[in-house]
């Protein structure tokens, strides 16, 4: 099943059910995605009935789905916890920039609490004050959960995953080092994240969803040029482990998002899912970085394709522009 949120002038938009090929949409019988997640056992069968009707071509009132009119599937969330589950990414950054190793990182996931109040839709501009802040993208996957109890195990956590989403976790690299040194975590260095137009239930991935991981390539283009296609299957910590980490000392409310962190592969031919990682590789290979961070006017595209070569989540397709005032 695939779900999206139509921009209708309200804060949380109108929930849509979207056909598997992303061609058609139907207003859902539940107003918002958060409302559906709050009562998923009752909502899911109603939404799936609409999805099945769309697939069969019998849904009355369907219309052409336009990603340009889509908000983030969940336009604002009570909680956004982003991990760093690909250890290759951290290892490259440490080696290239002589960073001190983090004790226990092989056994305990890294995670920070981001801002969930202002997510961007798939085609919204990334508006920022200054290119001097080191504008970067980070291609990620994330999951949306229902209510997760305190102390939930990693195996139990997998049963609480209701939806998968694709993310561009925008980062400002010039601001991050100071915030990391304070020990308080990111704030200014993490502006609004953007999401592909469609959230999908795990069954939509078929065998590509296993062990709490998305075993598919995330294709990234910068200004129409290939940047990377790393595979999500190389997570050192699966989403079950990430959720369990977040829930160790507290409950997670329905609608909490948990991110994978930058998708990163050990094989260099897969490219990278963020500029900082490419710069780290360039520093290791050539002694200095060669790739610049994003400038105003540049465009990004991120997309995942299933076994049938159809777009799974739809594309994130954004420009970077200067914020007014």
PDB file of C-alpha atoms in Angstrom:
ATOM      1  CA  UNK A   1       0.000   0.000   0.000  1.00  0.00           C
ATOM      2  CA  UNK A   2       1.175   3.506  -0.795  1.00  0.00           C
ATOM      3  CA  UNK A   3       0.113   6.722   0.911  1.00  0.00           C
ATOM      4  CA  UNK A   4       0.764  10.409   0.281  1.00  0.00           C
ATOM      5  CA  UNK A   5      -0.416  13.768   1.602  1.00  0.00           C
ATOM      6  CA  UNK A   6      -1.988  16.355  -0.696  1.00  0.00           C
ATOM      7  CA  UNK A   7      -1.228  20.011  -0.096  1.00  0.00           C
ATOM      8  CA  UNK A   8      -4.631  21.561   0.654  1.00  0.00           C
ATOM      9  CA  UNK A   9      -3.703  24.687   2.621  1.00  0.00           C
ATOM     10  CA  UNK A  10      -3.880  23.034   6.028  1.00  0.00           C
ATOM     11  CA  UNK A  11      -0.911  22.168   8.204  1.00  0.00           C
ATOM     12  CA  UNK A  12      -1.317  18.416   7.850  1.00  0.00           C
ATOM     13  CA  UNK A  13      -2.831  18.139   4.369  1.00  0.00           C
ATOM     14  CA  UNK A  14      -5.241  15.525   3.019  1.00  0.00           C
ATOM     15  CA  UNK A  15      -4.253  11.879   3.179  1.00  0.00           C
ATOM     16  CA  UNK A  16      -4.267  10.101  -0.180  1.00  0.00           C
ATOM     17  CA  UNK A  17      -4.071   6.469  -1.180  1.00  0.00           C
ATOM     18  CA  UNK A  18      -1.801   6.143  -4.235  1.00  0.00           C
ATOM     19  CA  UNK A  19      -1.648   3.386  -6.834  1.00  0.00           C
ATOM     20  CA  UNK A  20       1.425   1.178  -6.998  1.00  0.00           C
ATOM     21  CA  UNK A  21       2.619   2.826 -10.217  1.00  0.00           C
ATOM     22  CA  UNK A  22       2.111   6.292  -8.674  1.00  0.00           C
ATOM     23  CA  UNK A  23      -0.245   7.241 -11.510  1.00  0.00           C
ATOM     24  CA  UNK A  24      -3.555   7.591  -9.639  1.00  0.00           C
ATOM     25  CA  UNK A  25      -4.653   8.743  -6.200  1.00  0.00           C
ATOM     26  CA  UNK A  26      -7.798   8.620  -4.120  1.00  0.00           C
ATOM     27  CA  UNK A  27      -8.777  10.706  -1.077  1.00  0.00           C
ATOM     28  CA  UNK A  28      -8.442   8.447   1.944  1.00  0.00           C
ATOM     29  CA  UNK A  29     -11.367   7.813   4.290  1.00  0.00           C
ATOM     30  CA  UNK A  30      -9.140   9.164   7.089  1.00  0.00           C
ATOM     31  CA  UNK A  31      -8.178  12.833   6.979  1.00  0.00           C
ATOM     32  CA  UNK A  32      -4.471  12.723   7.864  1.00  0.00           C
ATOM     33  CA  UNK A  33      -1.682  10.195   8.119  1.00  0.00           C
ATOM     34  CA  UNK A  34      -1.181  10.988  11.801  1.00  0.00           C
ATOM     35  CA  UNK A  35      -4.834  10.170  12.462  1.00  0.00           C
ATOM     36  CA  UNK A  36      -4.381   6.853  10.672  1.00  0.00           C
ATOM     37  CA  UNK A  37      -1.267   6.013  12.687  1.00  0.00           C
ATOM     38  CA  UNK A  38      -3.016   6.884  15.942  1.00  0.00           C
ATOM     39  CA  UNK A  39      -5.506   4.064  15.266  1.00  0.00           C
ATOM     40  CA  UNK A  40      -3.661   1.855  12.774  1.00  0.00           C
ATOM     41  CA  UNK A  41      -5.507  -1.428  13.487  1.00  0.00           C
ATOM     42  CA  UNK A  42      -8.767   0.215  12.469  1.00  0.00           C
ATOM     43  CA  UNK A  43      -7.349   2.491   9.766  1.00  0.00           C
ATOM     44  CA  UNK A  44      -5.152   0.040   7.880  1.00  0.00           C
ATOM     45  CA  UNK A  45      -7.966  -2.206   6.546  1.00  0.00           C
ATOM     46  CA  UNK A  46      -9.932   0.827   5.344  1.00  0.00           C
ATOM     47  CA  UNK A  47      -6.907   2.267   3.572  1.00  0.00           C
ATOM     48  CA  UNK A  48      -5.988  -1.065   2.030  1.00  0.00           C
ATOM     49  CA  UNK A  49      -9.528  -1.439   0.677  1.00  0.00           C
ATOM     50  CA  UNK A  50      -9.066   1.869  -1.161  1.00  0.00           C
ATOM     51  CA  UNK A  51      -5.651   0.768  -2.418  1.00  0.00           C
ATOM     52  CA  UNK A  52      -7.053  -2.507  -3.747  1.00  0.00           C
ATOM     53  CA  UNK A  53      -9.820  -0.614  -5.545  1.00  0.00           C
ATOM     54  CA  UNK A  54      -7.240   1.693  -7.136  1.00  0.00           C
ATOM     55  CA  UNK A  55      -5.245  -1.290  -8.312  1.00  0.00           C
ATOM     56  CA  UNK A  56      -8.366  -2.905  -9.755  1.00  0.00           C
ATOM     57  CA  UNK A  57      -9.431   0.305 -11.499  1.00  0.00           C
ATOM     58  CA  UNK A  58     -12.763   0.356  -9.646  1.00  0.00           C
ATOM     59  CA  UNK A  59     -12.146   3.298  -7.303  1.00  0.00           C
ATOM     60  CA  UNK A  60     -14.670   6.073  -7.812  1.00  0.00           C
ATOM     61  CA  UNK A  61     -13.272   9.585  -7.533  1.00  0.00           C
ATOM     62  CA  UNK A  62      -9.660   8.787  -8.325  1.00  0.00           C
ATOM     63  CA  UNK A  63      -7.484  11.363 -10.071  1.00  0.00           C
ATOM     64  CA  UNK A  64      -3.983  11.718 -11.537  1.00  0.00           C
ATOM     65  CA  UNK A  65      -1.354  11.836  -8.798  1.00  0.00           C
ATOM     66  CA  UNK A  66       0.901  14.899  -9.018  1.00  0.00           C
ATOM     67  CA  UNK A  67       4.044  14.789  -6.815  1.00  0.00           C
ATOM     68  CA  UNK A  68       4.351  18.554  -7.219  1.00  0.00           C
ATOM     69  CA  UNK A  69       1.234  18.898  -5.065  1.00  0.00           C
ATOM     70  CA  UNK A  70       2.472  16.514  -2.393  1.00  0.00           C
ATOM     71  CA  UNK A  71       3.639  17.467   1.064  1.00  0.00           C
ATOM     72  CA  UNK A  72       5.899  15.158   3.034  1.00  0.00           C
ATOM     73  CA  UNK A  73       3.840  12.003   3.659  1.00  0.00           C
ATOM     74  CA  UNK A  74       3.822  12.977   7.338  1.00  0.00           C
ATOM     75  CA  UNK A  75       4.145  16.788   7.158  1.00  0.00           C
ATOM     76  CA  UNK A  76       5.016  17.131  10.836  1.00  0.00           C
ATOM     77  CA  UNK A  77       5.872  14.465  13.351  1.00  0.00           C
ATOM     78  CA  UNK A  78       5.885  14.311  17.122  1.00  0.00           C
ATOM     79  CA  UNK A  79       9.382  12.850  17.011  1.00  0.00           C
ATOM     80  CA  UNK A  80      12.192  12.494  14.443  1.00  0.00           C
ATOM     81  CA  UNK A  81      15.094  10.336  15.609  1.00  0.00           C
ATOM     82  CA  UNK A  82      17.894   9.990  13.083  1.00  0.00           C
ATOM     83  CA  UNK A  83      20.532   7.316  13.418  1.00  0.00           C
ATOM     84  CA  UNK A  84      23.897   6.706  11.835  1.00  0.00           C
ATOM     85  CA  UNK A  85      23.577   3.031  11.027  1.00  0.00           C
ATOM     86  CA  UNK A  86      26.171   2.750   8.234  1.00  0.00           C
ATOM     87  CA  UNK A  87      29.529   2.481   9.990  1.00  0.00           C
ATOM     88  CA  UNK A  88      31.411   2.862   6.710  1.00  0.00           C
ATOM     89  CA  UNK A  89      30.283   6.497   6.587  1.00  0.00           C
ATOM     90  CA  UNK A  90      31.613   7.279  10.053  1.00  0.00           C
ATOM     91  CA  UNK A  91      34.858   5.431   9.445  1.00  0.00           C
ATOM     92  CA  UNK A  92      35.566   7.432   6.293  1.00  0.00           C
ATOM     93  CA  UNK A  93      34.872  10.719   8.061  1.00  0.00           C
ATOM     94  CA  UNK A  94      37.116   9.796  11.004  1.00  0.00           C
ATOM     95  CA  UNK A  95      40.009   8.697   8.806  1.00  0.00           C
ATOM     96  CA  UNK A  96      39.840  11.681   6.466  1.00  0.00           C
ATOM     97  CA  UNK A  97      39.476  14.406   9.067  1.00  0.00           C
ATOM     98  CA  UNK A  98      41.435  12.842  11.939  1.00  0.00           C
ATOM     99  CA  UNK A  99      38.409  12.620  14.211  1.00  0.00           C
ATOM    100  CA  UNK A 100      38.655  10.719  17.459  1.00  0.00           C
ATOM    101  CA  UNK A 101      36.917   7.324  17.321  1.00  0.00           C
ATOM    102  CA  UNK A 102      33.641   7.062  19.209  1.00  0.00           C
ATOM    103  CA  UNK A 103      33.783   4.441  21.921  1.00  0.00           C
ATOM    104  CA  UNK A 104      31.379   1.523  21.473  1.00  0.00           C
ATOM    105  CA  UNK A 105      30.075   2.656  18.080  1.00  0.00           C
ATOM    106  CA  UNK A 106      30.187  -0.920  16.779  1.00  0.00           C
ATOM    107  CA  UNK A 107      27.723  -2.035  19.449  1.00  0.00           C
ATOM    108  CA  UNK A 108      25.547   0.994  20.244  1.00  0.00           C
ATOM    109  CA  UNK A 109      23.879   2.994  17.444  1.00  0.00           C
ATOM    110  CA  UNK A 110      24.507   6.709  17.140  1.00  0.00           C
ATOM    111  CA  UNK A 111      21.311   8.751  17.112  1.00  0.00           C
ATOM    112  CA  UNK A 112      20.218  12.366  17.520  1.00  0.00           C
ATOM    113  CA  UNK A 113      16.788  13.927  17.907  1.00  0.00           C
ATOM    114  CA  UNK A 114      15.983  16.188  14.967  1.00  0.00           C
ATOM    115  CA  UNK A 115      13.209  18.671  14.260  1.00  0.00           C
ATOM    116  CA  UNK A 116       9.941  17.107  13.123  1.00  0.00           C
ATOM    117  CA  UNK A 117       7.777  20.227  12.958  1.00  0.00           C
ATOM    118  CA  UNK A 118       8.567  21.439   9.429  1.00  0.00           C
ATOM    119  CA  UNK A 119       9.244  18.639   6.956  1.00  0.00           C
ATOM    120  CA  UNK A 120       9.549  19.554   3.272  1.00  0.00           C
ATOM    121  CA  UNK A 121       7.641  17.988   0.420  1.00  0.00           C
ATOM    122  CA  UNK A 122       9.471  16.207  -2.412  1.00  0.00           C
ATOM    123  CA  UNK A 123       9.562  19.169  -4.771  1.00  0.00           C
ATOM    124  CA  UNK A 124       9.867  22.052  -2.316  1.00  0.00           C
ATOM    125  CA  UNK A 125      12.895  24.298  -2.603  1.00  0.00           C
ATOM    126  CA  UNK A 126      15.593  23.995   0.031  1.00  0.00           C
ATOM    127  CA  UNK A 127      15.640  27.597   1.283  1.00  0.00           C
ATOM    128  CA  UNK A 128      18.671  28.577   3.344  1.00  0.00           C
ATOM    129  CA  UNK A 129      20.344  31.857   4.344  1.00  0.00           C
ATOM    130  CA  UNK A 130      23.876  31.340   3.057  1.00  0.00           C
ATOM    131  CA  UNK A 131      25.831  28.939   0.869  1.00  0.00           C
ATOM    132  CA  UNK A 132      28.790  29.598   3.182  1.00  0.00           C
ATOM    133  CA  UNK A 133      27.082  27.366   5.745  1.00  0.00           C
ATOM    134  CA  UNK A 134      28.237  24.299   3.776  1.00  0.00           C
ATOM    135  CA  UNK A 135      24.967  23.035   2.300  1.00  0.00           C
ATOM    136  CA  UNK A 136      24.896  19.274   1.934  1.00  0.00           C
ATOM    137  CA  UNK A 137      22.312  16.576   1.258  1.00  0.00           C
ATOM    138  CA  UNK A 138      22.070  13.183   2.944  1.00  0.00           C
ATOM    139  CA  UNK A 139      20.173  10.375   1.248  1.00  0.00           C
ATOM    140  CA  UNK A 140      18.502   8.126   3.804  1.00  0.00           C
ATOM    141  CA  UNK A 141      15.701   5.693   4.501  1.00  0.00           C
ATOM    142  CA  UNK A 142      13.411   5.972   7.514  1.00  0.00           C
ATOM    143  CA  UNK A 143      10.549   4.098   9.129  1.00  0.00           C
ATOM    144  CA  UNK A 144       7.308   5.314  10.691  1.00  0.00           C
ATOM    145  CA  UNK A 145       6.110   3.405  13.741  1.00  0.00           C
ATOM    146  CA  UNK A 146       2.945   3.016  15.777  1.00  0.00           C
ATOM    147  CA  UNK A 147       3.099   3.153  19.590  1.00  0.00           C
ATOM    148  CA  UNK A 148       6.325   1.476  20.753  1.00  0.00           C
ATOM    149  CA  UNK A 149       6.546   0.426  24.406  1.00  0.00           C
ATOM    150  CA  UNK A 150       9.461   1.317  26.649  1.00  0.00           C
ATOM    151  CA  UNK A 151      12.143  -1.351  26.563  1.00  0.00           C
ATOM    152  CA  UNK A 152      10.951  -2.855  23.291  1.00  0.00           C
ATOM    153  CA  UNK A 153      13.360  -5.459  21.884  1.00  0.00           C
ATOM    154  CA  UNK A 154      14.802  -5.193  18.396  1.00  0.00           C
ATOM    155  CA  UNK A 155      12.762  -8.181  17.227  1.00  0.00           C
ATOM    156  CA  UNK A 156       9.540  -6.785  18.679  1.00  0.00           C
ATOM    157  CA  UNK A 157      10.328  -3.387  17.183  1.00  0.00           C
ATOM    158  CA  UNK A 158      10.083  -4.757  13.647  1.00  0.00           C
ATOM    159  CA  UNK A 159       6.379  -5.387  14.241  1.00  0.00           C
ATOM    160  CA  UNK A 160       5.850  -1.714  15.055  1.00  0.00           C
ATOM    161  CA  UNK A 161       7.123  -0.520  11.644  1.00  0.00           C
ATOM    162  CA  UNK A 162       4.069   0.514   9.646  1.00  0.00           C
ATOM    163  CA  UNK A 163       5.570   2.573   6.824  1.00  0.00           C
ATOM    164  CA  UNK A 164       8.872   3.204   5.061  1.00  0.00           C
ATOM    165  CA  UNK A 165       9.914   6.582   3.669  1.00  0.00           C
ATOM    166  CA  UNK A 166      12.827   8.071   1.726  1.00  0.00           C
ATOM    167  CA  UNK A 167      14.582  11.154   3.087  1.00  0.00           C
ATOM    168  CA  UNK A 168      16.914  13.987   2.153  1.00  0.00           C
ATOM    169  CA  UNK A 169      18.310  15.000   5.532  1.00  0.00           C
ATOM    170  CA  UNK A 170      19.738  18.422   4.683  1.00  0.00           C
ATOM    171  CA  UNK A 171      22.889  19.310   6.636  1.00  0.00           C
ATOM    172  CA  UNK A 172      24.969  22.449   7.062  1.00  0.00           C
ATOM    173  CA  UNK A 173      28.532  21.236   7.375  1.00  0.00           C
ATOM    174  CA  UNK A 174      30.089  24.550   8.405  1.00  0.00           C
ATOM    175  CA  UNK A 175      27.834  24.722  11.456  1.00  0.00           C
ATOM    176  CA  UNK A 176      28.034  21.091  12.549  1.00  0.00           C
ATOM    177  CA  UNK A 177      31.536  20.921  14.110  1.00  0.00           C
ATOM    178  CA  UNK A 178      30.847  23.423  16.882  1.00  0.00           C
ATOM    179  CA  UNK A 179      27.504  21.845  17.732  1.00  0.00           C
ATOM    180  CA  UNK A 180      29.113  18.413  17.890  1.00  0.00           C
ATOM    181  CA  UNK A 181      31.836  19.692  20.231  1.00  0.00           C
ATOM    182  CA  UNK A 182      29.293  21.071  22.692  1.00  0.00           C
ATOM    183  CA  UNK A 183      27.895  17.605  23.302  1.00  0.00           C
ATOM    184  CA  UNK A 184      24.337  18.926  23.031  1.00  0.00           C
ATOM    185  CA  UNK A 185      23.708  17.673  19.492  1.00  0.00           C
ATOM    186  CA  UNK A 186      22.602  19.323  16.271  1.00  0.00           C
ATOM    187  CA  UNK A 187      20.315  22.342  16.020  1.00  0.00           C
ATOM    188  CA  UNK A 188      21.280  24.974  13.448  1.00  0.00           C
ATOM    189  CA  UNK A 189      23.236  22.414  11.411  1.00  0.00           C
ATOM    190  CA  UNK A 190      20.065  20.413  10.710  1.00  0.00           C
ATOM    191  CA  UNK A 191      17.433  22.454   8.836  1.00  0.00           C
ATOM    192  CA  UNK A 192      14.196  20.936   7.551  1.00  0.00           C
ATOM    193  CA  UNK A 193      14.445  17.444   6.051  1.00  0.00           C
ATOM    194  CA  UNK A 194      12.637  16.582   2.806  1.00  0.00           C
ATOM    195  CA  UNK A 195      10.731  13.417   1.958  1.00  0.00           C
ATOM    196  CA  UNK A 196       9.818  11.538  -1.208  1.00  0.00           C
ATOM    197  CA  UNK A 197       6.098  11.884  -1.976  1.00  0.00           C
ATOM    198  CA  UNK A 198       4.949   8.409  -1.008  1.00  0.00           C
ATOM    199  CA  UNK A 199       5.170   6.327   2.162  1.00  0.00           C
ATOM    200  CA  UNK A 200       4.894   2.575   1.585  1.00  0.00           C
ATOM    201  CA  UNK A 201       4.013  -0.404   3.717  1.00  0.00           C
ATOM    202  CA  UNK A 202       6.926  -2.862   4.045  1.00  0.00           C
ATOM    203  CA  UNK A 203       5.191  -5.509   1.915  1.00  0.00           C
ATOM    204  CA  UNK A 204       5.548  -3.217  -1.122  1.00  0.00           C
ATOM    205  CA  UNK A 205       9.279  -3.975  -1.126  1.00  0.00           C
ATOM    206  CA  UNK A 206       8.812  -7.741  -1.344  1.00  0.00           C
ATOM    207  CA  UNK A 207      12.101  -9.587  -0.665  1.00  0.00           C
ATOM    208  CA  UNK A 208      13.993  -6.278  -0.685  1.00  0.00           C
ATOM    209  CA  UNK A 209      12.654  -5.711   2.849  1.00  0.00           C
ATOM    210  CA  UNK A 210      14.381  -8.169   5.157  1.00  0.00           C
ATOM    211  CA  UNK A 211      16.297  -8.079   8.446  1.00  0.00           C
ATOM    212  CA  UNK A 212      14.877  -4.611   9.065  1.00  0.00           C
ATOM    213  CA  UNK A 213      16.765  -3.201   6.079  1.00  0.00           C
ATOM    214  CA  UNK A 214      15.914  -1.796   2.637  1.00  0.00           C
ATOM    215  CA  UNK A 215      17.992  -3.869   0.219  1.00  0.00           C
ATOM    216  CA  UNK A 216      17.679  -1.422  -2.669  1.00  0.00           C
ATOM    217  CA  UNK A 217      19.899   1.224  -4.231  1.00  0.00           C
ATOM    218  CA  UNK A 218      19.250   4.903  -3.576  1.00  0.00           C
ATOM    219  CA  UNK A 219      19.955   6.719  -6.854  1.00  0.00           C
ATOM    220  CA  UNK A 220      21.223  10.268  -6.403  1.00  0.00           C
ATOM    221  CA  UNK A 221      21.834  12.939  -9.034  1.00  0.00           C
ATOM    222  CA  UNK A 222      23.335  16.392  -8.597  1.00  0.00           C
ATOM    223  CA  UNK A 223      22.386  18.738 -11.424  1.00  0.00           C
ATOM    224  CA  UNK A 224      21.439  15.756 -13.568  1.00  0.00           C
ATOM    225  CA  UNK A 225      24.781  14.014 -13.049  1.00  0.00           C
ATOM    226  CA  UNK A 226      25.249  10.717 -11.216  1.00  0.00           C
ATOM    227  CA  UNK A 227      26.458  11.119  -7.643  1.00  0.00           C
ATOM    228  CA  UNK A 228      25.850   7.681  -6.168  1.00  0.00           C
ATOM    229  CA  UNK A 229      23.633   4.629  -5.888  1.00  0.00           C
ATOM    230  CA  UNK A 230      24.522   3.092  -2.499  1.00  0.00           C
ATOM    231  CA  UNK A 231      22.429   0.168  -1.292  1.00  0.00           C
ATOM    232  CA  UNK A 232      20.458   0.348   1.947  1.00  0.00           C
ATOM    233  CA  UNK A 233      21.173  -3.281   2.773  1.00  0.00           C
ATOM    234  CA  UNK A 234      24.611  -2.505   4.248  1.00  0.00           C
ATOM    235  CA  UNK A 235      23.190  -1.036   7.482  1.00  0.00           C
ATOM    236  CA  UNK A 236      25.263  -2.262  10.418  1.00  0.00           C
ATOM    237  CA  UNK A 237      22.224  -1.727  12.635  1.00  0.00           C
ATOM    238  CA  UNK A 238      18.820  -2.630  11.223  1.00  0.00           C
ATOM    239  CA  UNK A 239      15.718  -0.551  11.902  1.00  0.00           C
ATOM    240  CA  UNK A 240      14.649  -2.958  14.627  1.00  0.00           C
ATOM    241  CA  UNK A 241      17.853  -2.207  16.522  1.00  0.00           C
ATOM    242  CA  UNK A 242      17.513   1.543  15.922  1.00  0.00           C
ATOM    243  CA  UNK A 243      13.952   1.575  17.270  1.00  0.00           C
ATOM    244  CA  UNK A 244      14.954  -0.495  20.291  1.00  0.00           C
ATOM    245  CA  UNK A 245      17.804   1.939  20.959  1.00  0.00           C
ATOM    246  CA  UNK A 246      15.424   4.909  20.900  1.00  0.00           C
ATOM    247  CA  UNK A 247      12.907   3.101  23.124  1.00  0.00           C
ATOM    248  CA  UNK A 248      15.394   1.930  25.762  1.00  0.00           C
ATOM    249  CA  UNK A 249      14.223   4.460  28.363  1.00  0.00           C
ATOM    250  CA  UNK A 250      10.972   5.874  26.929  1.00  0.00           C
ATOM    251  CA  UNK A 251       7.946   5.045  24.856  1.00  0.00           C
ATOM    252  CA  UNK A 252       7.772   6.167  21.239  1.00  0.00           C
ATOM    253  CA  UNK A 253       4.473   7.691  20.174  1.00  0.00           C
ATOM    254  CA  UNK A 254       2.641   6.701  17.013  1.00  0.00           C
ATOM    255  CA  UNK A 255       4.044   8.689  14.095  1.00  0.00           C
ATOM    256  CA  UNK A 256       7.630   8.718  15.368  1.00  0.00           C
ATOM    257  CA  UNK A 257      10.132   8.543  12.503  1.00  0.00           C
ATOM    258  CA  UNK A 258      13.456   6.730  12.864  1.00  0.00           C
ATOM    259  CA  UNK A 259      16.098   7.367  10.201  1.00  0.00           C
ATOM    260  CA  UNK A 260      18.981   5.242   8.967  1.00  0.00           C
ATOM    261  CA  UNK A 261      21.514   8.004   8.554  1.00  0.00           C
ATOM    262  CA  UNK A 262      23.443   8.503   5.328  1.00  0.00           C
ATOM    263  CA  UNK A 263      23.344   5.396   3.146  1.00  0.00           C
ATOM    264  CA  UNK A 264      26.942   4.316   2.656  1.00  0.00           C
ATOM    265  CA  UNK A 265      28.644   1.333   1.012  1.00  0.00           C
ATOM    266  CA  UNK A 266      32.177   0.037   1.377  1.00  0.00           C
ATOM    267  CA  UNK A 267      32.402  -0.467  -2.392  1.00  0.00           C
ATOM    268  CA  UNK A 268      33.617   2.849  -3.832  1.00  0.00           C
ATOM    269  CA  UNK A 269      31.859   2.241  -7.168  1.00  0.00           C
ATOM    270  CA  UNK A 270      28.507   2.803  -5.413  1.00  0.00           C
ATOM    271  CA  UNK A 271      29.353   6.470  -4.980  1.00  0.00           C
ATOM    272  CA  UNK A 272      28.064   8.443  -2.027  1.00  0.00           C
ATOM    273  CA  UNK A 273      24.785   9.720  -0.603  1.00  0.00           C
ATOM    274  CA  UNK A 274      26.235  12.983   0.691  1.00  0.00           C
ATOM    275  CA  UNK A 275      28.911  15.461  -0.328  1.00  0.00           C
ATOM    276  CA  UNK A 276      30.794  15.203   2.965  1.00  0.00           C
ATOM    277  CA  UNK A 277      31.495  11.522   2.370  1.00  0.00           C
ATOM    278  CA  UNK A 278      32.770  12.171  -1.150  1.00  0.00           C
ATOM    279  CA  UNK A 279      35.019  14.911   0.223  1.00  0.00           C
ATOM    280  CA  UNK A 280      36.325  12.461   2.816  1.00  0.00           C
ATOM    281  CA  UNK A 281      37.195   9.947   0.103  1.00  0.00           C
ATOM    282  CA  UNK A 282      38.897  12.681  -1.942  1.00  0.00           C
ATOM    283  CA  UNK A 283      40.915  13.712   1.094  1.00  0.00           C
ATOM    284  CA  UNK A 284      42.074  10.140   1.659  1.00  0.00           C
ATOM    285  CA  UNK A 285      42.918   9.638  -2.029  1.00  0.00           C
ATOM    286  CA  UNK A 286      44.298  13.050  -2.978  1.00  0.00           C
ATOM    287  CA  UNK A 287      45.138  14.838   0.269  1.00  0.00           C
ATOM    288  CA  UNK A 288      42.349  17.401  -0.015  1.00  0.00           C
ATOM    289  CA  UNK A 289      38.650  17.561  -0.938  1.00  0.00           C
ATOM    290  CA  UNK A 290      37.742  18.511  -4.490  1.00  0.00           C
ATOM    291  CA  UNK A 291      33.940  18.530  -4.506  1.00  0.00           C
ATOM    292  CA  UNK A 292      32.258  21.746  -3.371  1.00  0.00           C
ATOM    293  CA  UNK A 293      29.186  21.882  -1.202  1.00  0.00           C
ATOM    294  CA  UNK A 294      25.907  22.983  -2.776  1.00  0.00           C
ATOM    295  CA  UNK A 295      25.438  26.453  -4.185  1.00  0.00           C
ATOM    296  CA  UNK A 296      22.186  28.296  -4.801  1.00  0.00           C
ATOM    297  CA  UNK A 297      20.530  27.245  -8.041  1.00  0.00           C
ATOM    298  CA  UNK A 298      21.671  23.616  -7.892  1.00  0.00           C
ATOM    299  CA  UNK A 299      19.202  20.727  -8.164  1.00  0.00           C
ATOM    300  CA  UNK A 300      19.063  17.347  -6.436  1.00  0.00           C
ATOM    301  CA  UNK A 301      17.190  14.196  -7.327  1.00  0.00           C
ATOM    302  CA  UNK A 302      16.897  11.039  -5.210  1.00  0.00           C
ATOM    303  CA  UNK A 303      14.900   7.971  -6.202  1.00  0.00           C
ATOM    304  CA  UNK A 304      14.582   4.255  -5.441  1.00  0.00           C
ATOM    305  CA  UNK A 305      13.408   1.661  -7.949  1.00  0.00           C
ATOM    306  CA  UNK A 306      11.870  -1.687  -7.142  1.00  0.00           C
ATOM    307  CA  UNK A 307      12.474  -5.011  -8.852  1.00  0.00           C
ATOM    308  CA  UNK A 308       9.933  -3.995 -11.508  1.00  0.00           C
ATOM    309  CA  UNK A 309      12.010  -0.833 -12.213  1.00  0.00           C
ATOM    310  CA  UNK A 310       9.112   1.352 -11.105  1.00  0.00           C
ATOM    311  CA  UNK A 311       9.770   4.203  -8.713  1.00  0.00           C
ATOM    312  CA  UNK A 312       9.001   2.942  -5.230  1.00  0.00           C
ATOM    313  CA  UNK A 313       8.604   6.146  -3.209  1.00  0.00           C
ATOM    314  CA  UNK A 314       8.538   8.654  -6.064  1.00  0.00           C
ATOM    315  CA  UNK A 315      11.399  11.118  -6.447  1.00  0.00           C
ATOM    316  CA  UNK A 316      12.780  13.856  -4.260  1.00  0.00           C
ATOM    317  CA  UNK A 317      13.485  16.620  -6.798  1.00  0.00           C
ATOM    318  CA  UNK A 318      14.592  19.906  -5.242  1.00  0.00           C
ATOM    319  CA  UNK A 319      16.385  23.168  -5.955  1.00  0.00           C
ATOM    320  CA  UNK A 320      18.630  24.952  -3.474  1.00  0.00           C
ATOM    321  CA  UNK A 321      17.691  28.625  -3.208  1.00  0.00           C
ATOM    322  CA  UNK A 322      18.489  31.571  -0.977  1.00  0.00           C
ATOM    323  CA  UNK A 323      15.909  32.322   1.683  1.00  0.00           C
ATOM    324  CA  UNK A 324      14.374  35.778   1.446  1.00  0.00           C
ATOM    325  CA  UNK A 325      15.159  38.042   4.342  1.00  0.00           C
TER     326      UNK A 325
END
